[in-house]
XYZ file of C-alpha atoms in Angstrom:
245
model
C 48.958 123.230 100.262
C 47.195 120.142 102.099
C 46.598 122.245 105.294
C 44.420 124.688 103.281
C 42.981 121.893 101.055
C 41.364 120.139 104.139
C 40.836 123.009 106.252
C 37.626 122.608 108.192
C 36.023 125.397 110.543
C 32.627 125.541 112.088
C 32.522 129.217 111.674
C 29.495 130.252 109.478
C 31.554 132.931 107.559
C 34.687 130.488 107.176
C 35.409 129.862 103.392
C 34.201 126.682 101.871
C 36.849 123.995 101.933
C 38.416 123.451 98.662
C 38.104 119.670 98.931
C 34.126 120.500 99.006
C 34.162 122.403 95.924
C 36.527 120.026 93.809
C 34.629 117.148 95.153
C 31.177 118.459 93.983
C 32.696 119.193 90.581
C 34.238 115.869 90.066
C 30.846 113.880 91.033
C 28.878 116.382 89.082
C 30.868 115.860 86.218
C 30.713 112.273 86.459
C 26.893 112.451 86.516
C 27.061 114.344 83.262
C 29.508 111.831 81.515
C 26.731 108.859 82.503
C 24.196 110.617 80.739
C 26.274 111.446 77.651
C 27.190 107.496 77.552
C 23.480 106.766 77.827
C 22.678 109.301 74.815
C 25.767 107.998 72.770
C 27.366 111.360 72.520
C 30.418 112.332 70.772
C 33.304 113.484 72.683
C 32.154 117.215 72.487
C 29.175 116.161 73.907
C 30.784 114.202 76.812
C 32.903 117.342 77.673
C 29.952 119.845 77.390
C 27.561 117.578 79.739
C 30.612 117.137 82.031
C 30.981 120.970 82.324
C 27.454 121.633 82.366
C 26.839 119.051 85.318
C 30.072 119.794 87.073
C 30.011 123.752 86.943
C 26.574 124.570 85.868
C 25.149 124.717 89.317
C 27.690 126.843 90.866
C 27.813 129.238 87.680
C 23.784 129.753 88.226
C 24.564 130.610 91.823
C 27.158 132.848 91.364
C 25.474 134.872 88.813
C 22.434 135.340 91.001
C 24.141 135.825 94.285
C 26.250 138.526 92.699
C 28.655 137.971 95.655
C 32.442 137.631 95.179
C 34.239 135.964 91.823
C 32.480 133.315 89.583
C 33.895 130.259 90.794
C 33.962 128.646 87.369
C 36.290 131.624 86.666
C 38.268 131.993 89.546
C 39.014 128.404 90.407
C 42.563 127.036 88.604
C 41.346 123.347 88.867
C 37.629 123.552 88.413
C 37.559 123.609 84.353
C 40.519 121.519 84.017
C 39.182 118.824 86.214
C 35.716 118.804 84.723
C 36.940 118.594 81.094
C 39.410 115.786 82.158
C 36.307 113.626 83.690
C 34.679 114.085 80.181
C 37.661 112.981 78.111
C 38.208 110.060 80.249
C 34.673 109.354 80.441
C 34.504 109.077 76.707
C 37.702 107.107 76.381
C 36.675 104.347 78.865
C 33.164 104.800 78.463
C 32.640 100.806 78.437
C 33.630 100.626 82.210
C 30.438 102.770 82.946
C 28.427 99.614 81.638
C 29.520 97.608 84.664
C 27.552 99.554 87.000
C 23.871 99.779 85.583
C 22.626 101.880 88.769
C 25.637 104.253 88.887
C 23.927 107.110 87.226
C 21.277 106.855 89.863
C 23.551 107.012 92.717
C 25.962 109.407 91.276
C 23.209 111.712 90.210
C 21.869 112.265 93.924
C 25.446 112.362 95.673
C 26.396 115.291 93.206
C 23.107 116.976 94.041
C 23.889 116.621 97.673
C 27.414 117.849 97.422
C 26.290 120.976 95.297
C 23.644 121.641 97.870
C 26.344 121.835 100.611
C 28.345 123.740 98.535
C 25.788 126.439 97.891
C 24.223 126.764 100.985
C 27.664 127.308 102.525
C 28.582 130.029 100.154
C 25.565 131.543 100.710
C 26.166 131.425 104.370
C 29.591 133.156 103.977
C 27.966 135.997 102.608
C 25.557 136.035 105.662
C 22.610 135.840 103.280
C 19.016 135.305 105.010
C 17.715 131.759 105.684
C 15.534 131.709 102.503
C 18.337 133.019 100.236
C 20.608 130.297 101.802
C 17.870 127.612 100.666
C 17.015 129.031 97.398
C 21.030 129.359 96.536
C 21.593 125.762 97.888
C 18.697 124.309 95.891
C 19.818 126.113 92.604
C 23.379 124.810 93.155
C 22.237 121.235 93.812
C 19.840 120.969 90.743
C 21.107 123.692 88.230
C 23.692 121.624 86.435
C 20.995 118.801 85.729
C 18.594 121.366 84.577
C 21.077 122.832 81.993
C 22.131 119.403 81.196
C 18.464 118.283 80.471
C 17.481 121.636 78.427
C 20.720 121.038 76.298
C 19.248 117.681 75.625
C 15.734 119.175 74.753
C 14.300 117.225 77.690
C 11.897 118.849 80.319
C 14.064 119.333 83.410
C 13.754 116.832 86.042
C 12.992 119.115 88.929
C 9.798 120.315 86.750
C 8.602 116.666 86.378
C 6.843 114.438 88.680
C 9.464 112.588 90.623
C 10.747 110.823 93.634
C 11.255 114.157 95.799
C 14.273 115.274 93.601
C 14.027 118.983 94.138
C 12.478 118.489 97.493
C 15.595 116.496 98.710
C 17.705 119.599 98.179
C 15.765 121.848 99.678
C 15.571 119.756 102.793
C 19.169 119.062 102.492
C 20.102 122.605 102.338
C 17.910 123.469 105.584
C 19.919 120.431 107.452
C 23.216 122.234 106.310
C 22.143 125.985 107.594
C 20.901 124.304 110.955
C 23.950 122.369 111.727
C 26.006 125.192 111.047
C 24.494 127.030 113.294
C 24.198 124.716 115.924
C 27.932 124.945 115.931
C 29.070 121.587 114.319
C 32.072 120.907 112.623
C 32.098 121.806 108.798
C 33.238 118.594 107.899
C 30.441 116.915 109.600
C 27.813 119.390 108.575
C 28.713 118.415 105.038
C 28.177 114.694 105.850
C 25.020 115.359 107.664
C 23.692 117.350 104.625
C 24.682 114.653 102.338
C 23.025 111.943 104.069
C 19.901 113.752 104.435
C 19.619 114.180 100.714
C 20.861 110.754 99.837
C 18.369 109.137 102.448
C 15.363 111.275 101.313
C 16.014 110.156 98.012
C 16.574 106.507 98.458
C 13.237 106.495 100.659
C 11.213 108.050 98.062
C 12.472 105.557 95.729
C 12.046 102.318 98.066
C 8.574 103.435 98.830
C 7.657 105.035 95.787
C 6.942 108.589 97.063
C 6.315 110.893 94.484
C 5.970 114.613 94.327
C 2.224 115.582 93.583
C 1.150 116.928 89.913
C -2.147 118.082 88.384
C -3.574 119.312 91.637
C -6.770 121.290 91.335
C -8.500 122.309 94.622
C -11.074 124.367 92.454
C -14.051 121.945 92.907
C -13.285 121.270 96.477
C -12.906 125.030 97.575
C -15.751 126.174 95.486
C -18.062 123.402 96.980
C -17.052 124.310 100.655
C -17.530 128.088 99.913
C -21.072 127.294 98.337
C -21.888 125.263 101.346
C -20.707 127.839 103.729
C -22.613 130.332 102.080
C -26.040 128.521 102.106
C -25.410 127.652 105.605
C -24.685 131.090 106.467
C -27.548 132.577 104.556
C -29.743 130.251 106.077
C -28.623 130.961 109.784
C -29.022 134.560 108.930
C -32.876 134.269 107.832
C -33.494 132.261 111.155
C -31.870 135.059 113.155
C -33.712 137.664 111.335
C -37.213 135.603 111.896
C -36.000 135.275 115.657
C -35.492 139.065 115.864
C -38.799 139.875 114.311
C -40.870 137.676 116.638
C -39.362 139.484 119.053
């Protein structure tokens, strides 16, 4: 059991280590119960958000990929682990108040771990680079998106924020690159998580926000009109010059 649980391989098509999948589920579930505590939900709410955040991203990924089995259904430990996390979070929610910034840290760590798991699974089936990036990003932010929709909020990935989804994209690209370089799978995961967390922390530290309400129509229209006028002016000059000849 232990050798397979902690198996690590640099092979692109090697199966995702069990410890990575389970750690992703546990940390993702923890982010769900932190939000449930913040919203003062009941036991059902705690368990529901725990399952959504712990398993939602992987479920979306597997439904889109349609390769292999659905991890939520094939894993004997994923659902019990996520459910137990929700129940424990409900019973001992007071302990969560001692760490006011815990949600912020757990949220980005869960995104990073899911990005690694999602990108790795897509690479196992030898999908294209763009498909791997999409699956890694979907796995990373999918659970949080389902959580926000269930709570009646606009998903965070659609809002102006401190590089939330963009961190997932870059982390997925880092995972893909490190695997093809031949780095050991364990250090690939460490590198991916480090990239996502570092980018997120830097964006918070220096208040780097993703852009919104961008409209280039006036600038492009003005530049096009100016270019048209200048072209027309030069054309007239060339025509006069040719007539004089």
